[in-house]
Short mmCIF file of C-alpha atoms in Angstrom, two decimals:
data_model
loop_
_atom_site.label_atom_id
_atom_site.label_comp_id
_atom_site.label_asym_id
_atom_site.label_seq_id
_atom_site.Cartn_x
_atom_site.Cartn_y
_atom_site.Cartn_z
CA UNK V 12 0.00 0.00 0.00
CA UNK V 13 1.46 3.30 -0.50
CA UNK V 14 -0.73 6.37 0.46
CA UNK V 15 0.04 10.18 0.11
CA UNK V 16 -0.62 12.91 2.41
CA UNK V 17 -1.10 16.11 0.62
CA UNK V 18 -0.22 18.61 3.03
CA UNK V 19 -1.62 22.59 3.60
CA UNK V 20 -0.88 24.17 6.49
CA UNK V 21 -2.97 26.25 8.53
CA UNK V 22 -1.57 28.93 10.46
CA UNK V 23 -4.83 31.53 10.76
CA UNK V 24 -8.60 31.26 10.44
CA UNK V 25 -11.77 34.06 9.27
CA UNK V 26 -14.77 33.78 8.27
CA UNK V 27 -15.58 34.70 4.73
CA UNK V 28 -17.48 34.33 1.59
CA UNK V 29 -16.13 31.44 0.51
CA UNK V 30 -14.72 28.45 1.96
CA UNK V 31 -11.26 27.77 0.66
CA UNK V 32 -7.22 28.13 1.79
CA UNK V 33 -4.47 30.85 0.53
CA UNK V 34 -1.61 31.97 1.95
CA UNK V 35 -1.68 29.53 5.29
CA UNK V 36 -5.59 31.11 6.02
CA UNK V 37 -8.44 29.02 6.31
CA UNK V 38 -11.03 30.68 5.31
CA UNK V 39 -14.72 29.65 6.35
CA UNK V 40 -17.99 30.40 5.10
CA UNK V 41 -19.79 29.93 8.12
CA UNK V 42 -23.88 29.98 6.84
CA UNK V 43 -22.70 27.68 4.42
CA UNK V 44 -21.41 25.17 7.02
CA UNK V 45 -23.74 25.94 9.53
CA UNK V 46 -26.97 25.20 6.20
CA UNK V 47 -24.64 21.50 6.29
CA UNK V 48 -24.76 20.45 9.60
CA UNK V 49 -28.21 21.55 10.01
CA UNK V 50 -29.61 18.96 7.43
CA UNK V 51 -29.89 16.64 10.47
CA UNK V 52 -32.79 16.85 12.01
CA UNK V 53 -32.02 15.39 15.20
CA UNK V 54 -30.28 18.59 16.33
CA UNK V 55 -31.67 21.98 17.31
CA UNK V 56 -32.34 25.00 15.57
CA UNK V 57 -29.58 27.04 17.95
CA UNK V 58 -26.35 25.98 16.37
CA UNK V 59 -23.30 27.78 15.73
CA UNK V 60 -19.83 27.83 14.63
CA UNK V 61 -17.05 29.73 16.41
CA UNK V 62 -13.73 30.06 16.16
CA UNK V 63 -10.35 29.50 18.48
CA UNK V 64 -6.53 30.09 17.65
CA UNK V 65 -3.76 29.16 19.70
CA UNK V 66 -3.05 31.56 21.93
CA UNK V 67 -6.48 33.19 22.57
CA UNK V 68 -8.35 33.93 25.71
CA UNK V 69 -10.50 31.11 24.82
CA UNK V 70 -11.97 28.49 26.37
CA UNK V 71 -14.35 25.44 24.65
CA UNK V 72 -16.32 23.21 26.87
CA UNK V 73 -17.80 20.78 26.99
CA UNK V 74 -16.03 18.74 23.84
CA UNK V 75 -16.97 15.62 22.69
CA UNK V 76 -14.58 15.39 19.65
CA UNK V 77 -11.91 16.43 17.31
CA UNK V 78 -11.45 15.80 14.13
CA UNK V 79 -8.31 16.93 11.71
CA UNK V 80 -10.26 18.17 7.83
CA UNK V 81 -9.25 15.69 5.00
CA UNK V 82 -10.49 14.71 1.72
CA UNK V 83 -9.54 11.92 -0.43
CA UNK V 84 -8.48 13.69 -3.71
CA UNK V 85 -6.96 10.45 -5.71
CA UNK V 86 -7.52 6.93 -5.11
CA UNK V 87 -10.46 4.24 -3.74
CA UNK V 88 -12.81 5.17 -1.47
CA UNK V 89 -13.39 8.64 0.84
CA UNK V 90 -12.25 9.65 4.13
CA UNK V 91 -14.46 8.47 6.82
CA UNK V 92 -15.06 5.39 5.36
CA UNK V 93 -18.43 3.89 6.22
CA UNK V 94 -19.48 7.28 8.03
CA UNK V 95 -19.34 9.54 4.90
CA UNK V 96 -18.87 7.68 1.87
CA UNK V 97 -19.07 4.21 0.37
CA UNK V 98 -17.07 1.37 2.42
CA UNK V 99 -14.10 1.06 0.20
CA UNK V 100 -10.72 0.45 1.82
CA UNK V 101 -8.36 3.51 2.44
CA UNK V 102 -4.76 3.55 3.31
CA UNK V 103 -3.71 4.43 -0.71
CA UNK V 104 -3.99 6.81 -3.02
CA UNK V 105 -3.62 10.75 -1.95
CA UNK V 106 -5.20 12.62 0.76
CA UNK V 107 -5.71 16.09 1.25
CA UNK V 108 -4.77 17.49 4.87
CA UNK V 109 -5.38 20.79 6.68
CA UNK V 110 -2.49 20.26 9.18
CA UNK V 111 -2.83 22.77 12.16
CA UNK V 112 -6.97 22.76 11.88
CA UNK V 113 -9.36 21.29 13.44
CA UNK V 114 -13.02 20.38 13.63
CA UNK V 115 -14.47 20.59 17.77
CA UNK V 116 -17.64 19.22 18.45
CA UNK V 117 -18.83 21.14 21.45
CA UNK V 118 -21.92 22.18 23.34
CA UNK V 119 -25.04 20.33 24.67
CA UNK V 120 -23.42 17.73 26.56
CA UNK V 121 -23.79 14.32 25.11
CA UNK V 122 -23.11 12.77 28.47
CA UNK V 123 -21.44 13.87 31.37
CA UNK V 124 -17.97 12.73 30.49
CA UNK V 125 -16.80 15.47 28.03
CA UNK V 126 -14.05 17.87 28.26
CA UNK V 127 -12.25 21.17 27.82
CA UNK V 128 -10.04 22.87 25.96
CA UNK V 129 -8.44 26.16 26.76
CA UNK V 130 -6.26 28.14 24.11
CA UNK V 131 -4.19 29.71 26.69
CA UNK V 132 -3.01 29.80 30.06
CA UNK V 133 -1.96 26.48 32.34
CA UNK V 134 -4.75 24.30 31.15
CA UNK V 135 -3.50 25.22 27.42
CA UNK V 136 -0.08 23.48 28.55
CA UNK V 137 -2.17 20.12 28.84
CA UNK V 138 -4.16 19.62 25.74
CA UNK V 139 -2.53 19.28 22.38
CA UNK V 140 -5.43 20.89 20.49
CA UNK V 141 -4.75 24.21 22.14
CA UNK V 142 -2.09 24.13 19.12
CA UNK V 143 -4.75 23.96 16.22
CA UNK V 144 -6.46 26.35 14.70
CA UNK V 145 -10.07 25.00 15.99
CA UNK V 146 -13.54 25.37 13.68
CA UNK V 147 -15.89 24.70 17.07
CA UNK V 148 -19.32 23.46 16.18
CA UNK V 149 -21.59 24.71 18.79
CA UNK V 150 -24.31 21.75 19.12
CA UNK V 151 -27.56 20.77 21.10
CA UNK V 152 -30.22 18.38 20.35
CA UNK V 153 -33.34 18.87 18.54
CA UNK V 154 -35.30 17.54 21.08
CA UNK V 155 -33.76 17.85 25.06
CA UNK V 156 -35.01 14.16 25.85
CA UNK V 157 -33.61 12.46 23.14
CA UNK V 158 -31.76 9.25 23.08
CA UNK V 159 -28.18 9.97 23.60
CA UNK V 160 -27.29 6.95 21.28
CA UNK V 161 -28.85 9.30 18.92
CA UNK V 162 -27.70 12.79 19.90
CA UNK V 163 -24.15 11.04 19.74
CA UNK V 164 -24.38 9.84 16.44
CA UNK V 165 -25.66 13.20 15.43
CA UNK V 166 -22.63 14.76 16.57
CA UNK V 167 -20.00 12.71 15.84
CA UNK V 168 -21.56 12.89 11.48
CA UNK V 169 -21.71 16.67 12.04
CA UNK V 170 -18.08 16.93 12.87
CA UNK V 171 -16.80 14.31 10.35
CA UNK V 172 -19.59 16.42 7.68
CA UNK V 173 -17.75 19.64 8.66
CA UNK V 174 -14.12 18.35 8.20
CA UNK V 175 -14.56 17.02 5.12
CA UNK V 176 -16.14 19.85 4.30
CA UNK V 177 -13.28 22.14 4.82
CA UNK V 178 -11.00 20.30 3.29
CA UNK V 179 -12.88 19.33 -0.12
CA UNK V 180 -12.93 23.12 -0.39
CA UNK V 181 -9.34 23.20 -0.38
CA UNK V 182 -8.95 20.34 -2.88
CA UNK V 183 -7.83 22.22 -5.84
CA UNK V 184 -5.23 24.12 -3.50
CA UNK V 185 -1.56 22.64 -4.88
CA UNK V 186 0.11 20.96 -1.47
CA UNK V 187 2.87 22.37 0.43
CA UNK V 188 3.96 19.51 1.56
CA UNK V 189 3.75 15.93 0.45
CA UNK V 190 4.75 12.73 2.79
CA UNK V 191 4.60 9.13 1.04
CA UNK V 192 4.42 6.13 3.15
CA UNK V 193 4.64 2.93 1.99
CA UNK V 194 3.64 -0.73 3.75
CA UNK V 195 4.29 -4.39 2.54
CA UNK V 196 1.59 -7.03 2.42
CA UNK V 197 2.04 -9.56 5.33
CA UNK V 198 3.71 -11.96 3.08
CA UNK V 199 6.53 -9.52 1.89
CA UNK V 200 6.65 -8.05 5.29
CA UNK V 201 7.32 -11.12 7.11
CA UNK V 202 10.24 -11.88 4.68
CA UNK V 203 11.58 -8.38 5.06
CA UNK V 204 14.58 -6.91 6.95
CA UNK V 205 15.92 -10.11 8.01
CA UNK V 206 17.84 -10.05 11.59
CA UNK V 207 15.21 -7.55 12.91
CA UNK V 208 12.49 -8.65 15.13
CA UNK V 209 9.39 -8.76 13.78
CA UNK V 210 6.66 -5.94 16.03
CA UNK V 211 3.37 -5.08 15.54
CA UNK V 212 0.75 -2.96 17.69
CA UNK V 213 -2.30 -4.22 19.22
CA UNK V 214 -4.10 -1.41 19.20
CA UNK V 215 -7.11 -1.32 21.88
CA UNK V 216 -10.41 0.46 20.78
CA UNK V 217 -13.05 1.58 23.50
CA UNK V 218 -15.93 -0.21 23.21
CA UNK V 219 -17.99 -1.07 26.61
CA UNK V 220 -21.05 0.54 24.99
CA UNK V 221 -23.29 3.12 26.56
CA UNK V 222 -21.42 5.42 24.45
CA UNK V 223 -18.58 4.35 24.85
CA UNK V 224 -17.90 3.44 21.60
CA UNK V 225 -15.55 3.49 18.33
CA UNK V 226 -16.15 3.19 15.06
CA UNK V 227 -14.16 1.31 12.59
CA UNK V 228 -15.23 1.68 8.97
CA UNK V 229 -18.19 2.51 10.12
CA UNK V 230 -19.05 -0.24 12.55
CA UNK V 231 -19.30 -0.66 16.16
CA UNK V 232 -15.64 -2.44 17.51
CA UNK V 233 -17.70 -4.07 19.97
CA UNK V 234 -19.22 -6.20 17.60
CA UNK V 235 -16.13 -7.14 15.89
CA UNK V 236 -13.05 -9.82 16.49
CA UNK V 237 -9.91 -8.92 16.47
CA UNK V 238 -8.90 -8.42 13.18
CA UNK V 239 -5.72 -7.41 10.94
CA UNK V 240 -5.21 -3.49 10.12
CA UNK V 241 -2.93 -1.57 8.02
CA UNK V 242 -1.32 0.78 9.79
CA UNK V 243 -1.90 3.73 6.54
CA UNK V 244 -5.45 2.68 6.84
CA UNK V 245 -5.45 3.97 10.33
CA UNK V 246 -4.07 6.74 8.96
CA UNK V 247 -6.32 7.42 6.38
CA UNK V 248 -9.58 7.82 8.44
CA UNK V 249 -10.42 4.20 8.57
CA UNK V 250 -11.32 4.66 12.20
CA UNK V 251 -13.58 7.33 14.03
CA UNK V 252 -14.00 8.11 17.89
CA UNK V 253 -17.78 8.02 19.22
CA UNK V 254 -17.02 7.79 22.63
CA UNK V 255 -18.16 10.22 25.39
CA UNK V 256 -15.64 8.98 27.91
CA UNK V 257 -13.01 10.77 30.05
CA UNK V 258 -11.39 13.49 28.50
CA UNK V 259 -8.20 13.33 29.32
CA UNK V 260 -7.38 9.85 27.72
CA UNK V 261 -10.48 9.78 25.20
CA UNK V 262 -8.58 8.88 21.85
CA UNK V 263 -10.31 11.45 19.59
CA UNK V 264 -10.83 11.48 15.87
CA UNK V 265 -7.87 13.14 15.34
CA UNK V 266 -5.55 11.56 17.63
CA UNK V 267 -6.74 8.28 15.83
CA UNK V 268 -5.75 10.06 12.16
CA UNK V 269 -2.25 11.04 13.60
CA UNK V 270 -1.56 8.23 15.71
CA UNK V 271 2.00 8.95 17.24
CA UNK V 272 2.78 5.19 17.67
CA UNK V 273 1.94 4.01 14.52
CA UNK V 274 4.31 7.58 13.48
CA UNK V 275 6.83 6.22 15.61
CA UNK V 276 7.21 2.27 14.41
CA UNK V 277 6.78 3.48 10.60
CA UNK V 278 9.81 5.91 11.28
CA UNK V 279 11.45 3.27 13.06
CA UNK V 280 10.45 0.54 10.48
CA UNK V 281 13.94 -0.93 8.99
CA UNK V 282 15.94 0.32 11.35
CA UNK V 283 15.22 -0.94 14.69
CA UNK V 284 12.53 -3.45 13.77
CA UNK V 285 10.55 -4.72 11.48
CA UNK V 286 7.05 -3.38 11.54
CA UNK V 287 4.66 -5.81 10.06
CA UNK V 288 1.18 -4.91 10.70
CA UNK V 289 -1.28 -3.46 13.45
CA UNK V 290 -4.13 -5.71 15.00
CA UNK V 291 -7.62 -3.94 16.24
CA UNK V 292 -9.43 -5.30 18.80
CA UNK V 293 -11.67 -4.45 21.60
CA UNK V 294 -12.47 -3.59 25.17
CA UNK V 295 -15.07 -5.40 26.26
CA UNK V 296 -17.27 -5.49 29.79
CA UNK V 297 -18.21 -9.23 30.52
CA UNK V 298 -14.96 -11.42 31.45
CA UNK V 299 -16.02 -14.34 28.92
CA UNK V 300 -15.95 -11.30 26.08
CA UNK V 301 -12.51 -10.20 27.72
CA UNK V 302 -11.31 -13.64 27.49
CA UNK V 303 -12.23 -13.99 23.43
CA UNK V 304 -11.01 -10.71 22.55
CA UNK V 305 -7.38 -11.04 24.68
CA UNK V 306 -7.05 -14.84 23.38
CA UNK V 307 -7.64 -14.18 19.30
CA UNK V 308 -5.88 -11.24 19.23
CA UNK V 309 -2.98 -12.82 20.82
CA UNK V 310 -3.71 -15.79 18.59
CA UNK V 311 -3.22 -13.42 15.80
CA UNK V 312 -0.16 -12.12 16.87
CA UNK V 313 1.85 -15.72 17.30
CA UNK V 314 0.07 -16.51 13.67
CA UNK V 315 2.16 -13.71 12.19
CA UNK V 316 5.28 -15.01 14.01
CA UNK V 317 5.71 -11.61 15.80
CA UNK V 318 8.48 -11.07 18.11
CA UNK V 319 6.76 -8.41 19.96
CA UNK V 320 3.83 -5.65 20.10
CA UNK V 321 3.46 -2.54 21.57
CA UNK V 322 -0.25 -2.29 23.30
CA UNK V 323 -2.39 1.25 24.19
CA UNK V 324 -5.52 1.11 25.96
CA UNK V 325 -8.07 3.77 25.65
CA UNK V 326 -10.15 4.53 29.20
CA UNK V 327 -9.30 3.28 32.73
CA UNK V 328 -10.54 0.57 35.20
CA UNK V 329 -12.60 -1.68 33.54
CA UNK V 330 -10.47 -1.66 30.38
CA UNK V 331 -6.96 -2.03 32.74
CA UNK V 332 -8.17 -5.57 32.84
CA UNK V 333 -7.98 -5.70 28.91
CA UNK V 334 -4.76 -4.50 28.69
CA UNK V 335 -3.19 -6.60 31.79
CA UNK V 336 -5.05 -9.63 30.06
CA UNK V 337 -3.77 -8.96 26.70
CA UNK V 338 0.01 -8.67 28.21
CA UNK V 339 0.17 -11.65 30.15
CA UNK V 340 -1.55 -13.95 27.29
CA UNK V 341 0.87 -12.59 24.53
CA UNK V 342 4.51 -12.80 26.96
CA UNK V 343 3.11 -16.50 27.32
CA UNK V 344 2.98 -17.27 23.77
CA UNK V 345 6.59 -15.96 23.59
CA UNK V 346 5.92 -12.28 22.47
CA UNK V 347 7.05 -9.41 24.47
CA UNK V 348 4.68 -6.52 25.23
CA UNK V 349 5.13 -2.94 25.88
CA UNK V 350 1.70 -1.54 27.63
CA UNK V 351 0.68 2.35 27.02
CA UNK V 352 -2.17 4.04 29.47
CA UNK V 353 -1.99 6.66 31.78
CA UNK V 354 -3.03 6.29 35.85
CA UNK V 355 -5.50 7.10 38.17
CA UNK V 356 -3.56 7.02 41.24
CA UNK V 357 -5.62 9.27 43.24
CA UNK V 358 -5.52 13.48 43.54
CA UNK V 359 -1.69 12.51 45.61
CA UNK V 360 -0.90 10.20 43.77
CA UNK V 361 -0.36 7.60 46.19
CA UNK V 362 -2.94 4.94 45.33
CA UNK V 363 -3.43 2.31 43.00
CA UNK V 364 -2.82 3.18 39.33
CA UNK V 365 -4.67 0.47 37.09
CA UNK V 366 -7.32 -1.63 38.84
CA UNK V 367 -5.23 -4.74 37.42
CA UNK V 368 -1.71 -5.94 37.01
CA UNK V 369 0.43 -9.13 36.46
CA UNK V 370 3.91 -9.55 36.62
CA UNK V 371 4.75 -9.95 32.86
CA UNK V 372 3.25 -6.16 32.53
CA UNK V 373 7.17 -4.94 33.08
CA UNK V 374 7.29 -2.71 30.14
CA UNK V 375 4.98 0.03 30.89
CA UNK V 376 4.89 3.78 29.66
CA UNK V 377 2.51 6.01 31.46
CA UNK V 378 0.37 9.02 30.24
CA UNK V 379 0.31 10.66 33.82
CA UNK V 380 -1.94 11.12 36.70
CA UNK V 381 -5.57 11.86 35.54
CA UNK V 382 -6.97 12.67 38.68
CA UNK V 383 -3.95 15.59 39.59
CA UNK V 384 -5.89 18.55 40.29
CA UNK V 385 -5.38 22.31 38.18
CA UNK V 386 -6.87 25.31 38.66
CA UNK V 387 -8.01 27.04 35.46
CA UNK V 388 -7.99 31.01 35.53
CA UNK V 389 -11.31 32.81 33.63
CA UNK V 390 -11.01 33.15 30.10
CA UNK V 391 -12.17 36.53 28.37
CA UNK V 392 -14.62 34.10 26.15
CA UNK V 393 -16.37 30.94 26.43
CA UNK V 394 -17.52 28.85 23.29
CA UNK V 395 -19.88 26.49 24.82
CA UNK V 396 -21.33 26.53 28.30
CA UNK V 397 -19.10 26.84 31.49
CA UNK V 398 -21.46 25.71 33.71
CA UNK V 399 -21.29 22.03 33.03
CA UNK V 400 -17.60 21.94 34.67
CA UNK V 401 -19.78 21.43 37.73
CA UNK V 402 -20.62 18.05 36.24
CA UNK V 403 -18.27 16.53 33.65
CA UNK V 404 -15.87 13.89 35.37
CA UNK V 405 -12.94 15.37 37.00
CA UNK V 406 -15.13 18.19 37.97
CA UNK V 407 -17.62 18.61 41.24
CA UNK V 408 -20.30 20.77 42.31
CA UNK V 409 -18.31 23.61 42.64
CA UNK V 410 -15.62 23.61 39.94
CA UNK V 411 -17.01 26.54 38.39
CA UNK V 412 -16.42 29.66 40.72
CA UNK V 413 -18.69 32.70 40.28
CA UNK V 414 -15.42 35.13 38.71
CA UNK V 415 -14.80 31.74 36.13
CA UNK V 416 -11.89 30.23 37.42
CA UNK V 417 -12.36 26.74 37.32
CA UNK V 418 -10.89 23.85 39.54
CA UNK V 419 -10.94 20.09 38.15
CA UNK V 420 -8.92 17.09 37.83
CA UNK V 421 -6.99 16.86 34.59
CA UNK V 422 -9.57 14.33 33.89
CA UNK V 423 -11.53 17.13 32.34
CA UNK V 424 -8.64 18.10 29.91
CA UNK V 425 -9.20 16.82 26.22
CA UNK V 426 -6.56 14.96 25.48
CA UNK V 427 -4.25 14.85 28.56
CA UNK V 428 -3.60 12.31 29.59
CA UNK V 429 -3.80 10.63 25.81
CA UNK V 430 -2.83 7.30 25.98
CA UNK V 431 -2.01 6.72 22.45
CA UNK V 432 0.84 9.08 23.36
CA UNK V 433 -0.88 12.52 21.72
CA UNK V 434 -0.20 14.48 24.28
CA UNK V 435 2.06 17.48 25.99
CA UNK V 436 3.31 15.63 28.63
CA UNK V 437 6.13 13.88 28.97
CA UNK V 438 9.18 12.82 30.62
CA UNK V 439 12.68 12.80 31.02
CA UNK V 440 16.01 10.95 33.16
CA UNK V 441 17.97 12.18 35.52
#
C-alpha cells in the first residue's frame, strides 16, 4: 500500500465568503457550514460555529470530539469510510490534509464525560489541540429528551460532515507539503529486513457501549473480532472516535488520524525493527468477552510469528483488565509486550494506578496522573457553556467559581492524559 498525504498548512482562520485556503488562512464560510450540519434533524435550531486560535483567551467546553479536515483527492474510497462515503478500503492513493486545523464538536453535553479545551493559560499546557487552529461546532439536540445513542451519532456525522467539508474546499489548492508512506503485504513483510524482530501494535479500541464506543469503517468495535489493520489505513480515516468517555485519555478522531505510535514504528520501520502490521481489537465489559477478545488477538499475533507488540488502551478501570489480560496472554505465547495508558492514582498520587496488574506487565509507559488537580484562571470568552464543569468527570459541584476560574482534575482536559501518546506531557532521566 502506499498512500500520500497532501499537506496545507494552517496557520490563521476568518470567516468569509467562501470556503477555501491561501496563503496559510483558512477561510470559512460559516452559513454555508452551519446550512450542512443543520440537514440533520435530530439537532436543534440554535447551532453555531465559532472560532479559536492558539493563543487566545478562549476556552471550549464541553467537547466531545476532534477531528483533523481531510479529503480523499486520488484513489479508492473517501475519508471516513463507512461514516461519509461508500465502504471502500483507504490507506492508498492521496489525501488532502489541513495540518494545524481542526473540527471541535462542542456544546449540549452528550453525556457527562466530556471535556475542555483552553487556548491559553496552564490548562493550554495540557491539551494538544490548544495548538490547532479550531472550527468549534456549537451543538444541542433537537429535542432535550432524546436518546443519547442518537444525539451522539448526530454529533459525531456533524463533525466528520464539517471536516470534510473544509478540506474538499481546499482540494484544488496545490500541497505544500507531500509525505509518502509505503507498507508491505504480510507476506513480503514477514520476509523483510531479516535479523530484525518482527513488532506489531495491538491497538485497543473503546468499546464497553453506553457510548462508549468506536467506530471502525463505520461499525461498532464491539461487535467485531480482532482483526488485521494496516497501519496507513489507520491513517487514512479508517477509524472514528464516538465515545463520550473521560477526556483526558479519550482517543479522539484526530488523535486516531495522527496516531504517534503508529508515526513512531513506521519511522522506526527498517531500522530498529521490522514493523509488520497493526491488529484492532476491543475492550469489552463481561470477562467471557474479555477472554475472546485477549485470546484471538494474541492468537493473531503468534500466527504472524511476531516477536513483539506494543499495546495502548483507551479509558481506565474496567479496560486495565484488557490491557493486563492482553500482556500476560501474549509474553506466554513468547511475544514481548510494551503496555501504554496513563493512571489514576488518586488526587496525591499515592494509590493504586490500574485496577489490574500481572507480573509480565514490566514494560509500561505512562500518560500521567488523571486525577492531579489544576486550577483554570477565567477566560475573556467561552464557546460552549461553562457551567457544566460542575458536572463533567474530573469536575464537582463547585468547579465553576462565580469570577470563572475553574478547579478540576486533569480528567476534564481533552486529550491529557492521551494514551495513544498525543499528548504534551512527557518525561525525562535524571
Amino acid at each position: 500500500m502506499r498512500l500520500e498525504l497532501h499537506k496545507l498548512f494552517v496557520k490563521q482562520l476568518k470567516f468569509g465568503d467562501k470556503t477555501g485556503f491561501s496563503g496559510g488562512t483558512l477561510t470559512v464560510n460559516k452559513k454555508e457550514l452551519l446550512d450542512l450540519i443543520a440537514e440533520d434533524p435530530l439537532l436543534g435550531k440554535n447551532l453555531d460555529v465559532d472560532l479559536a486560535m492558539p493563543g487566545e483567551s478562549v476556552r471550549i467546553m464541553p467537547v466531545k470530539d476532534v477531528v483533523e479536515p481531510r479529503w480523499k483527492i486520488e484513489g479508492k474510497g473517501q475519508v471516513f469510510p463507512g461514516i461519509l462515503g461508500d465502504v471502500e478500503t483507504v490507506g492508498e492513493g492521496k489525501t488532502l490534509v489541513l495540518s494545524g486545523a481542526a473540527v471541535v464538536t462542542a456544546g449540549k453535553l452528550v453525556r457527562f464525560q466530556e471535556g475542555i479545551i483552553d487556548m491559553t493559560g496552564p490548562g493550554a499546557e495540557y491539551t494538544p489541540y490548544s495548538e490547532t487552529c479550531n472550527v468549534v461546532l456549537v451543538l444541542e439536540p433537537s429535542d432535550p429528551e432524546m436518546d443519547k445513542h442518537d444525539y451522539e451519532k448526530a454529533c459525531r456525522v456533524a463533525g466528520i460532515k464539517a471536516a470534510a467539508y473544509l478540506a474538499k474546499a481546499c482540494a484544488d489548492v496545490k500541497a505544500e507539503k507531500v509525505e509518502i508512506y509505503n507498507q508491505a503485504n504480510i507476506k513480503e513483510a514477514m520476509w523483510a529486513h531479516p535479523g530484525l524482530p518482527k513488532v506489531g501494535y495491538l491497538y485497543m479500541l473503546q468499546t464497553q457501549g453506553l457510548l462508549h464506543d468506536t467506530y471502525l469503517y463505520g461499525v461498532d468495535v464491539k461487535k467485531i473480532l480482532p482483526t488485521v489493520l494496516s497501519p496507513l489505513e489507520v491513517m487514512d480515516g479508517a477509524i472514528a472516535s464516538g465515545n463520550c468517555v473521560s477526556a483526558c485519555d479519550k482517543n479522539s478522531t484526530y488523535s486516531h488520524q495522527n496516531n504517534p505510535i503508529i508515526a513512531d514504528m513506521l519511522k522506526r520501520h527498517g531500522r530498529d525493527f521490522n514493523f509488520v502490521t497493526c491488529i484492532v481489537t476491543n475492550e469489552n465489559v463481561t470477562l467471557a468477552d474479555k477472554r475472546r477478545s485477549s485470546t484471538y488477538a494474541t492468537k493473531l499475533a503468534a500466527m504472524l510469528g511476531l516477536d513483539g507488540v506494543v499495546i495502548s488502551e483507551e479509558g481506565f478501570g474496567n479496560p486495565d483488565a484488557d490491557l493486563v489480560m492482553n500482556c500476560w496472554k501474549a509474553e506466554r505465547l513468547g511475544i514481548k509486550t510494551t503496555l501504554m495508558t496513563d493512571e489514576y492514582a488518586g488526587q496525591d498520587g499515592a494509590s493504586q494506578s490500574l485496577a489490574d496488574s500481572c507480573p509480565e506487565g514490566d514494560a509500561c509507559v505512562t500518560a500521567g496522573n488523571a486525577n492531579e488537580v489544576i486550577v483554570l484562571p477565567p477566560m475573556q470568552k467561552v464557546i460552549g457553556y461553562a457551567e457544566e464543569a460542575n458536572v463533567i468527570a474530573g469536575g464537582w459541584q463547585g468547579s465553576l467559581a462565580e469570577d470563572g476560574t475553574i478547579t478540576v482534575e486533569l480528567q476534564a482536559i481533552t486529550g491529557a492524559t492521551s494514551e495513544l501518546g498525543y499528548t504534551k506531557l512527557g518525561a525525562y532521566t535524571l
